[in-house]
Short mmCIF file of C-alpha atoms and ligand atoms in Angstrom, two decimals:
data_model
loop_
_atom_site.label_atom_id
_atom_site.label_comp_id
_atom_site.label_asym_id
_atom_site.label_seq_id
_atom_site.Cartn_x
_atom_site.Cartn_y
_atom_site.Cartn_z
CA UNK M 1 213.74 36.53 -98.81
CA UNK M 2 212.83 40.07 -99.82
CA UNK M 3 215.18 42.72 -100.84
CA UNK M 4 214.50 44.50 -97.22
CA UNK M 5 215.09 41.21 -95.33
CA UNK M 6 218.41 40.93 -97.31
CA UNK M 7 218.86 44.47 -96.03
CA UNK M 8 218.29 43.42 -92.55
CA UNK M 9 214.55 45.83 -92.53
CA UNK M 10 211.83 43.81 -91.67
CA UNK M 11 208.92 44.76 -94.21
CA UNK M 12 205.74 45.92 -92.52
CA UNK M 13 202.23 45.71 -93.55
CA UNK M 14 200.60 48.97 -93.86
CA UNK M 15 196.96 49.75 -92.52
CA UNK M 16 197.87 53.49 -92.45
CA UNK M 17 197.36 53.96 -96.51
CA UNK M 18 200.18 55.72 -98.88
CA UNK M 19 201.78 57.48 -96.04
CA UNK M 20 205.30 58.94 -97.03
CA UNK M 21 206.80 57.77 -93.41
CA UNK M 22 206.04 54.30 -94.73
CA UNK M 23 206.64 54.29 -98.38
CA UNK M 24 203.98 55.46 -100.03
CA UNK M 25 201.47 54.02 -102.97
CA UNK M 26 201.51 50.49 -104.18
CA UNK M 27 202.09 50.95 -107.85
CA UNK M 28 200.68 49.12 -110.41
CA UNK M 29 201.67 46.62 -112.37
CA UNK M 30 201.62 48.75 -115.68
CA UNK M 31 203.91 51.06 -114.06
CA UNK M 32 206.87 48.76 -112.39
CA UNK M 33 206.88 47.82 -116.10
CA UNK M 34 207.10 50.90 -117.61
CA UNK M 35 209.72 52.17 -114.86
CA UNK M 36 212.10 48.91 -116.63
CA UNK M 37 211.39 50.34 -119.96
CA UNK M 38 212.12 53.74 -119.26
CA UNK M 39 215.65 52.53 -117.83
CA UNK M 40 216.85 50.96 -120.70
CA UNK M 41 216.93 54.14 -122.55
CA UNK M 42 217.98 57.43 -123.15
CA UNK M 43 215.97 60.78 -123.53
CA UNK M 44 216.81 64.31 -123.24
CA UNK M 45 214.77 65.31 -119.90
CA UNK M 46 213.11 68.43 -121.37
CA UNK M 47 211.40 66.26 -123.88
CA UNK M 48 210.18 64.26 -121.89
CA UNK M 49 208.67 66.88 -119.47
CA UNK M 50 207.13 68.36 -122.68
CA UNK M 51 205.36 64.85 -122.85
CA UNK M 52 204.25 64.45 -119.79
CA UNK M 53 203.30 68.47 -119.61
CA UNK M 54 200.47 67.47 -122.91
CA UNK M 55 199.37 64.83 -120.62
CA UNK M 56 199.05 66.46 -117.67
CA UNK M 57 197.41 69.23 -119.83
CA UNK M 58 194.84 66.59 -121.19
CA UNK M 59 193.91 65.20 -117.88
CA UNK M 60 193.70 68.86 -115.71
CA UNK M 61 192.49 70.93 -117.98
CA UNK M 62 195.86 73.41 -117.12
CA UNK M 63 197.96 75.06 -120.21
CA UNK M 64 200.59 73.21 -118.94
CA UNK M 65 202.45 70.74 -116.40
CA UNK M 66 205.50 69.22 -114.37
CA UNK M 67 206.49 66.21 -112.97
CA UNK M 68 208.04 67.28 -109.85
CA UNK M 69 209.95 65.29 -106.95
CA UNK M 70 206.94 65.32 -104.65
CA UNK M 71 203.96 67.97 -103.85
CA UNK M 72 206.70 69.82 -101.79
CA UNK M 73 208.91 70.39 -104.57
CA UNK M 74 205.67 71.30 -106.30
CA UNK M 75 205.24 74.23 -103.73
CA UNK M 76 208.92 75.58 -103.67
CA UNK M 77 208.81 75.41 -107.86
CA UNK M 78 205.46 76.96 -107.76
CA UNK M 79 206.72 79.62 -105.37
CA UNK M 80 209.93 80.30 -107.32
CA UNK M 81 208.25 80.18 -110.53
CA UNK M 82 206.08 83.23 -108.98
CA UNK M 83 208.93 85.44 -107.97
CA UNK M 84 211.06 85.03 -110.50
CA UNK M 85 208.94 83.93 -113.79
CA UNK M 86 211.31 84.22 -116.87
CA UNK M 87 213.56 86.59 -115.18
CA UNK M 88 217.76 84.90 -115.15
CA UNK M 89 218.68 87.25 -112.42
CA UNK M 90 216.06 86.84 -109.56
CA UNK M 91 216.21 83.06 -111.11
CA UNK M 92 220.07 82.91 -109.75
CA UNK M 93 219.17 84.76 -106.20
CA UNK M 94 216.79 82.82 -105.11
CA UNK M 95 216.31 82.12 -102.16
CA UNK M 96 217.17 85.70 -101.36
CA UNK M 97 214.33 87.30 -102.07
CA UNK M 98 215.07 90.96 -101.21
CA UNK M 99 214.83 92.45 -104.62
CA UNK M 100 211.38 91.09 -105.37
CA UNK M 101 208.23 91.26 -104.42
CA UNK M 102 207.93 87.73 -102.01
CA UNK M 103 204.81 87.85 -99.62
CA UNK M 104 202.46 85.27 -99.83
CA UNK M 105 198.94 85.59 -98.43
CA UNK M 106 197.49 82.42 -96.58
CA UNK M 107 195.08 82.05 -94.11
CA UNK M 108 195.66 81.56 -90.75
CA UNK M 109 194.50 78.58 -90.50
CA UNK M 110 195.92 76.58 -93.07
CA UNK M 111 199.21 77.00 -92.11
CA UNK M 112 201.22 73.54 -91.47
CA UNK M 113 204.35 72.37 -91.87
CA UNK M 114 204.37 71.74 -95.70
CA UNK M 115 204.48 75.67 -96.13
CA UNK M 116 207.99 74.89 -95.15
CA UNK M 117 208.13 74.31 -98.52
CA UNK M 118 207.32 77.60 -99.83
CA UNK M 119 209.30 79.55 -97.54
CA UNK M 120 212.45 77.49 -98.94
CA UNK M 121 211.61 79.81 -102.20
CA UNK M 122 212.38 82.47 -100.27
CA UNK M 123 208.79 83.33 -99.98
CA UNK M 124 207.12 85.13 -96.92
CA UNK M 125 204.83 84.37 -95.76
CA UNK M 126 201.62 86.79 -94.17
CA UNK M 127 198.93 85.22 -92.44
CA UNK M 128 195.36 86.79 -92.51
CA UNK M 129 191.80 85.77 -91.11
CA UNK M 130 191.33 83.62 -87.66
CA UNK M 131 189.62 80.55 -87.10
CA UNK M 132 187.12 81.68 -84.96
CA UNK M 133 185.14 78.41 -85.14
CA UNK M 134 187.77 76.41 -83.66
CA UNK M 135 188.88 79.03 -80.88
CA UNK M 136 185.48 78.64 -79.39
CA UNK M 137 184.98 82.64 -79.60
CA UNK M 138 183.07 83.11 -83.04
CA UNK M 139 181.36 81.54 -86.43
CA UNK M 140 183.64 82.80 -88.98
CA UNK M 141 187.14 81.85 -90.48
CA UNK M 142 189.28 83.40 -93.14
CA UNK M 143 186.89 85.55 -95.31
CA UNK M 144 188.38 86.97 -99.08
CA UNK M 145 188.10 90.06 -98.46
CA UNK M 146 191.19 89.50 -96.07
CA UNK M 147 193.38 88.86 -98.44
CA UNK M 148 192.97 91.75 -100.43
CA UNK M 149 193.32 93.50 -97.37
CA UNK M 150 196.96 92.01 -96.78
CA UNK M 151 198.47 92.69 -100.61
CA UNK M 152 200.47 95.67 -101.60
CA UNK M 153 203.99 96.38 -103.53
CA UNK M 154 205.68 94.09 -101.73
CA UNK M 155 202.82 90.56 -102.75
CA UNK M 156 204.17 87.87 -105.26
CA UNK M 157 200.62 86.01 -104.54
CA UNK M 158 198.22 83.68 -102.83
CA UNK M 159 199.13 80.80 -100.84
CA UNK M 160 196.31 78.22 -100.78
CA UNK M 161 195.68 74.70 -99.12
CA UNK M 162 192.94 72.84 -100.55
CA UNK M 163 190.53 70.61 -98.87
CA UNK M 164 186.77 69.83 -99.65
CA UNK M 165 186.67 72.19 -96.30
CA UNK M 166 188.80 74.68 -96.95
CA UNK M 167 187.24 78.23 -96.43
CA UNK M 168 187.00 81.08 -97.86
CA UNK M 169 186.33 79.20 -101.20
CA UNK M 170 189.16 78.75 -103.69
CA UNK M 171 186.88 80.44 -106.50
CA UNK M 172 186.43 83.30 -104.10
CA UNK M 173 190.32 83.93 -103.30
CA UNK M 174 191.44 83.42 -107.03
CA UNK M 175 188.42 86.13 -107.80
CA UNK M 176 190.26 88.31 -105.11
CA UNK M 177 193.96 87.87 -106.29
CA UNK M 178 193.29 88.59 -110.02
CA UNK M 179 191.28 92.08 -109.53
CA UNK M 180 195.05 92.36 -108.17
CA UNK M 181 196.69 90.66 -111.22
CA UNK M 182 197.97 88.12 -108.46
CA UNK M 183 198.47 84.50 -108.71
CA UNK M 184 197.44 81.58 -106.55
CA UNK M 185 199.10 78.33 -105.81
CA UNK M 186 197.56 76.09 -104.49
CA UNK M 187 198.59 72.82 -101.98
CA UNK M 188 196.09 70.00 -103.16
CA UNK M 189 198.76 67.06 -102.25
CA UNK M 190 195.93 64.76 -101.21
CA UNK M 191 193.12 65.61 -102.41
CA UNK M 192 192.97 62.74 -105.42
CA UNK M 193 190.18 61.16 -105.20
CA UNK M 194 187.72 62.77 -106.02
CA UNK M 195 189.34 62.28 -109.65
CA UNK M 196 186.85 65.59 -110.56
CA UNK M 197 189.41 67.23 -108.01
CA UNK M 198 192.27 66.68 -111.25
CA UNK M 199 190.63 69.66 -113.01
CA UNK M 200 191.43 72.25 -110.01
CA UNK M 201 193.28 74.40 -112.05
CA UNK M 202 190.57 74.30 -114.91
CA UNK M 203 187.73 74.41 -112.83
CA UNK M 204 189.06 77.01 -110.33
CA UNK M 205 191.23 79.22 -112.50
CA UNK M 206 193.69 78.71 -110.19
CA UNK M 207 197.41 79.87 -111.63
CA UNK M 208 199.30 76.42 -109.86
CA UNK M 209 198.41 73.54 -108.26
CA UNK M 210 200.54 70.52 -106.60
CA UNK M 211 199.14 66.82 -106.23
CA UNK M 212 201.15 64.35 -105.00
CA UNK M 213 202.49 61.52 -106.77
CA UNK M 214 202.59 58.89 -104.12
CA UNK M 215 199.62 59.02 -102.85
CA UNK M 216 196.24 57.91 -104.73
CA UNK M 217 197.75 58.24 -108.14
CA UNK M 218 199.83 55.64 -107.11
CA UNK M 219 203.32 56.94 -109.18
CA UNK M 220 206.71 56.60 -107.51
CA UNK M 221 206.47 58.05 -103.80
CA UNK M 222 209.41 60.40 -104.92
CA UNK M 223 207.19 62.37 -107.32
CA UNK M 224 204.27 64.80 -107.56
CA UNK M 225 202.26 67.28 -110.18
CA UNK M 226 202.54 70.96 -110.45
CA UNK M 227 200.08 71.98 -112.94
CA UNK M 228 198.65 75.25 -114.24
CA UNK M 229 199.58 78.44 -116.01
CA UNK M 230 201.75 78.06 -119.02
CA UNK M 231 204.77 80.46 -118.19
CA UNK M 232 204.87 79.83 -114.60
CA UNK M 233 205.00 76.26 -115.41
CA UNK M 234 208.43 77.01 -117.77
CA UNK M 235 209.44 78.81 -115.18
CA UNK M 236 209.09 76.22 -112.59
CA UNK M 237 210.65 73.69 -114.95
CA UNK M 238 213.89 75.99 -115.91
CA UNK M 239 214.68 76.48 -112.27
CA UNK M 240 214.27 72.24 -111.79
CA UNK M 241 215.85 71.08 -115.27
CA UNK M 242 220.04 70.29 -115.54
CA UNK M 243 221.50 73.57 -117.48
CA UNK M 244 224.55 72.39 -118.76
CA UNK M 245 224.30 73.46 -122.27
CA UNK M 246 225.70 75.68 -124.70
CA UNK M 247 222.55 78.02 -125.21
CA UNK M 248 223.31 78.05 -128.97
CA UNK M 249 222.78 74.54 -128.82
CA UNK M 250 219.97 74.13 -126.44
CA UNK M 251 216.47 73.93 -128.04
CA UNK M 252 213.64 73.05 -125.43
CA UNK M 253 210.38 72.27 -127.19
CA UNK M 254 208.33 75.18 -127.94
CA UNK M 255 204.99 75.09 -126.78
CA UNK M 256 207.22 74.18 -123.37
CA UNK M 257 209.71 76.24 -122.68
CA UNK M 258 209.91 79.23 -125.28
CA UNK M 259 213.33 80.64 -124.97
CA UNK M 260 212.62 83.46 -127.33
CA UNK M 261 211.43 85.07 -124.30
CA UNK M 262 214.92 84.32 -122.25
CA UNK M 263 217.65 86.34 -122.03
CA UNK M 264 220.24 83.73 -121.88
CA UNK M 265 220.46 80.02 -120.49
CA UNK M 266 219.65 80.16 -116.63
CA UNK M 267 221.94 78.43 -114.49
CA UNK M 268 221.46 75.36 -112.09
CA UNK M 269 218.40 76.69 -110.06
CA UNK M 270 216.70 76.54 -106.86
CA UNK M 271 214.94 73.24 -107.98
CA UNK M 272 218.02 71.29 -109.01
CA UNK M 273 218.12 69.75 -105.87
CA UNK M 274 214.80 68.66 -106.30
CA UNK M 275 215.22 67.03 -110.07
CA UNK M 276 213.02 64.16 -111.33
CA UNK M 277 214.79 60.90 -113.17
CA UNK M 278 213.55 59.62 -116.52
CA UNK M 279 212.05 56.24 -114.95
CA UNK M 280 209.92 58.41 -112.63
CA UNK M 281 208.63 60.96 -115.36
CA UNK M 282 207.12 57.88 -116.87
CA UNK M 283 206.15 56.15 -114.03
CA UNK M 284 203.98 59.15 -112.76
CA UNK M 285 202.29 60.00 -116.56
CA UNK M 286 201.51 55.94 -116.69
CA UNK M 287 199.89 56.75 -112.80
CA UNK M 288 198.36 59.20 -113.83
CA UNK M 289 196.48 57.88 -117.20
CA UNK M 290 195.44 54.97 -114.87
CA UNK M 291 194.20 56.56 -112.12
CA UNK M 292 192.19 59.40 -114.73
CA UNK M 293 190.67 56.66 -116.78
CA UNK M 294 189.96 53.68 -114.20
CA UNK M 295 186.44 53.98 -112.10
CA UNK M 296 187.54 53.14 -108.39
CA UNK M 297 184.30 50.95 -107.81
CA UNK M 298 185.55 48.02 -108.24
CA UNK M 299 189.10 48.88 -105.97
CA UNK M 300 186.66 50.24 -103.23
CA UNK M 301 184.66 47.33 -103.54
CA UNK M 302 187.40 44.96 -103.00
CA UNK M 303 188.55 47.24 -100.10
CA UNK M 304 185.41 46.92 -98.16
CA UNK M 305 185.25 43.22 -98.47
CA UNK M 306 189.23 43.59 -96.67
CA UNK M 307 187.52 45.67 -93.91
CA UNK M 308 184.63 44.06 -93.31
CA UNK M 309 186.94 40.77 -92.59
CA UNK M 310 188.67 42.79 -90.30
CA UNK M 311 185.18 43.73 -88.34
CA UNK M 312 183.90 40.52 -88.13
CA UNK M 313 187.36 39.34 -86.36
CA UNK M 314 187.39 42.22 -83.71
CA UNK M 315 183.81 43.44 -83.41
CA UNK M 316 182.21 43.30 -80.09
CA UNK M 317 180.55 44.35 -76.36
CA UNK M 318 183.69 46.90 -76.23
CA UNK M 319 184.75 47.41 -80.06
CA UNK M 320 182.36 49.26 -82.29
CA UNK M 321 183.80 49.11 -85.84
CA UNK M 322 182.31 51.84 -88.40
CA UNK M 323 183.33 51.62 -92.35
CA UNK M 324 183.60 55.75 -93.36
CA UNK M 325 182.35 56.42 -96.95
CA UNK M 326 181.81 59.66 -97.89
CA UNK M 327 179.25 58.61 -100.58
CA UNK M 328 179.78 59.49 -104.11
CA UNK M 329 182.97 61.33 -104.06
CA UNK M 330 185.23 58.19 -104.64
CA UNK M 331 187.16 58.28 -101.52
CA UNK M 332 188.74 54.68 -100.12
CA UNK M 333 186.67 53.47 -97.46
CA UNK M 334 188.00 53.94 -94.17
CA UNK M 335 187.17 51.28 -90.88
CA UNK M 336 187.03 53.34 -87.79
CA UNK M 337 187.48 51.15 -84.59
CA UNK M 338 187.12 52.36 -81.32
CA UNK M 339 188.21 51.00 -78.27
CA UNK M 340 185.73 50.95 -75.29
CA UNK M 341 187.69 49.17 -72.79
CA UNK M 342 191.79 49.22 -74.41
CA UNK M 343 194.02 52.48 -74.80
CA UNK M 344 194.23 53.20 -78.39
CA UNK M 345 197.50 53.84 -78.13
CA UNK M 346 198.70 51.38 -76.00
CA UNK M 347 197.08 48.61 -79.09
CA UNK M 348 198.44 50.90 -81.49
CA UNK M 349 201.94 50.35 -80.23
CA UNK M 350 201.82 47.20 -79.57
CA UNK M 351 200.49 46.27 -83.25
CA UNK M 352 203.66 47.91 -84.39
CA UNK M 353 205.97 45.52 -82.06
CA UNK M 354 203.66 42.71 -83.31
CA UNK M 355 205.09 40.34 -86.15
CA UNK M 356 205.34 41.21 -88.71
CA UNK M 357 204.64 45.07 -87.69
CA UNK M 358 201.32 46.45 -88.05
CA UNK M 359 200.91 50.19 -88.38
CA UNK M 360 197.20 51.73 -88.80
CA UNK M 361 196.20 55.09 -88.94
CA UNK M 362 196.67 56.88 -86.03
CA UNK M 363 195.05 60.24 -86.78
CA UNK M 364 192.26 59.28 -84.38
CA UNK M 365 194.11 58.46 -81.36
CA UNK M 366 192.84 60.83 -78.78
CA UNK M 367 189.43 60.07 -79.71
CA UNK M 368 190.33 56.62 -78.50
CA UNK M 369 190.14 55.04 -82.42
CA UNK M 370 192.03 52.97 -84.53
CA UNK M 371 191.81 53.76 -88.65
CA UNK M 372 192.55 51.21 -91.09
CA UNK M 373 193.01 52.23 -94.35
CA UNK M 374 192.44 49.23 -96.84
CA UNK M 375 194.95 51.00 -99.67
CA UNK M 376 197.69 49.46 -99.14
CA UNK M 377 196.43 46.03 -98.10
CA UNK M 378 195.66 42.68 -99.97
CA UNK M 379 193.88 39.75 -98.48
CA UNK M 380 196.58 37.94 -96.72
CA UNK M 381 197.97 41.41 -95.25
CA UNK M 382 194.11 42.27 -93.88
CA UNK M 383 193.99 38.57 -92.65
CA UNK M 384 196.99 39.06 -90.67
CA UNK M 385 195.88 42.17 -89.21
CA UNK M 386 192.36 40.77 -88.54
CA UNK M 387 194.51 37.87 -86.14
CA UNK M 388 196.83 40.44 -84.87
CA UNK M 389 194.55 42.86 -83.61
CA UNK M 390 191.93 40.30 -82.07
CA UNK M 391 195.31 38.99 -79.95
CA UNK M 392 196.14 42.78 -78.34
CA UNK M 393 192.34 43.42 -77.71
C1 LIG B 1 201.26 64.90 -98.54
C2 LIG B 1 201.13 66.37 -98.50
C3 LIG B 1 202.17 67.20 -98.96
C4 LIG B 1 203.49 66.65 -99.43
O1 LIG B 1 203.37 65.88 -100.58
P1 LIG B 1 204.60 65.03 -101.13
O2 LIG B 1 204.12 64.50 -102.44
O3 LIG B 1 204.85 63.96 -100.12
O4 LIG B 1 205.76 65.94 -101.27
C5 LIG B 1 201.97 68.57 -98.94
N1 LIG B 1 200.81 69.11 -98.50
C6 LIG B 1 199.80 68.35 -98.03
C7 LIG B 1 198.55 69.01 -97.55
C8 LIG B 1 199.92 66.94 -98.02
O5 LIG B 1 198.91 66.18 -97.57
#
């Protein structure tokens, strides 16, 4: 009996990939182990995120890094980091953000409800450019020079959400905030793999940028990355880190947090409800080195061969199947099925009443398709689904 069927949950299998709603990445081996080790322990935090910030540094290319609770509390750390930087007293008002500058720039249309996350800074946030293209009454969408457009006394920076997609260009809108001396943080939650997309900050010059933990890295579900520009990045961390000290005793590495340049110990900050626990610090840097240094051939291969069992169970007269590779770019192979003759979301329901509970991807719905992502499936799991689906069709 599992822990969940001692807790009365019945455990699910999960066709939908590391979704949050369903508990996120299978973690490797390497790392249940390490989060055992790391319990048995104990470390001052602020060490420990020095660690992690030289690996993070290593693998990103950026000064420096975090290990946050999740790509949200990347974006409200990133966004407090901005407003306040190394100054106590905007530190303790947050999120009242009168005092300071607090507008954000984002385009229009990459607005969603993660920039929930921001605006819990205190942040504002002021939209520019349209999306023309998806109206249906033009070609264009956001353009740069709309941002620069939108700043004035009152900008902290650039709000940015990354996709391979995303327009204008990140290069261009980084090029745009810093004639302004303005910084740019930047949502990139899932946008691992490409493992090349790891040196955003590097390759972009972007000031901050967020990954998720949970998600392809494969760390705890509970954690995420916010990497980039040294001081911001101190910043971020003083506002997140327990400061319960006696500042003549507190000494936070160096090259981490340089308290020369404080003018006292902060106080609990905004991100204290958002703090990080020793097991998941190391759980997430152990992700991380995995996921930087393994090639995802072989996982993708062994992926296909679970979807292609799947197609041969269900294809037919009235169910084309399509495996999704975007070719060279690393991404997990998707299996797009769509139903000729069944509601898609009359099978997708049902699936999830099935037993044991089946929940695919359901991002395709209206276009009358099911999406099974392989991630989180093993053999047996993609067997099961194979039988289960061939039943409601
Ligand atoms: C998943 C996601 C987030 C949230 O990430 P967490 O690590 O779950 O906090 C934010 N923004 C985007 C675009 C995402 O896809």
């Amino acid at each position: 009996m599992s822990v969940y069927d001692s807790l009365g949950v019945r455990p699910i299998i999960n066709a939908s990939g590391p979704v949050t709603r369903l508990g996120g990445a299978a973690m490797p081996q390497t790392v249940l182990e390490a989060i055992q080790d790391a319990a048995r322990e104990w470390v001052p935090i602020e060490q420990l995120q020095a660690a992690a910030s030289k690996m993070i540094s290593q693998v990103t290319g950026a000064e420096a890094g975090l290990v946050t609770s999740g790509a949200a509390a990347s974006l409200t750390l990133g966004a407090a980091a901005i407003m306040a930087g190394y100054d106590l007293g905007r530190m303790g008002r947050l999120p009242n953000t009168e005092s300071m500058p607090n507008e954000f720039v984002v385009a229009r249309d990459q607005r969603s409800g993660y920039d929930h996350a921001v605006r819990a800074a205190g942040a504002k946030l002021v939209e520019v450019g349209f999306n023309e293209v998806v109206a249906g009454a033009g070609v264009r969408r956001a353009e740069a020079w709309e941002y620069e457009a939108a700043f004035n006394e009152r900008t902290a920076g650039v709000l940015y959400v990354y996709t391979s997609t995303s327009q204008p260009a990140l290069e261009s809108v980084v090029e745009a905030a810093h004639r302004h001396d303005l910084p740019v943080l930047v949502d990139a939650a899932g946008e691992l793999p490409p493992r090349a997309n790891l040196m955003l900050p590097a390759m972009t010059k972007a000031d901050l940028v967020a990954f998720s933990g949970g998600k392809a890295i494969r760390g705890p579900q509970s954690t995420g990355l916010l990497c980039g520009e040294k001081e911001l990045i101190a910043s971020a961390a003083l506002q997140m880190l327990d400061m319960d000290d006696h500042w003549e005793l507190w000494e936070p590495p160096v090259e981490f947090i340089d308290r020369r340049k404080l003018k006292g110990m902060p106080r609990h900050g905004i991100g204290r409800s958002m703090k990080v626990a020793k097991e998941e610090i190391v759980a997430l840097v152990t992700a991380l080195a995995i996921f930087a240094s393994e090639d995802p051939t072989d996982q993708n291969e062994m992926h296909r061969e679970h979807l292609q069992l799947i197609v041969e169970a269900v294809e037919g007269p009235t169910v084309r199947c399509d495996i999704v590779e975007s070719l060279g770019d690393e991404r997990v192979p998707l299996l797009e099925i769509t139903l000729i003759a069944t509601d898609a979301l009359e099978v997708c329901r049902g699936l999830r009443k099935a037993t044991p509970p089946i929940y695919v991807g359901h991002g395709k719905l209206s276009e009358g398709k099911l999406v099974i992502n392989p991630m989180c499936l093993d053999r047996d799991a993609a067997e099961t689904l194979a039988r289960q689906l061939r039943k409601e069709l």
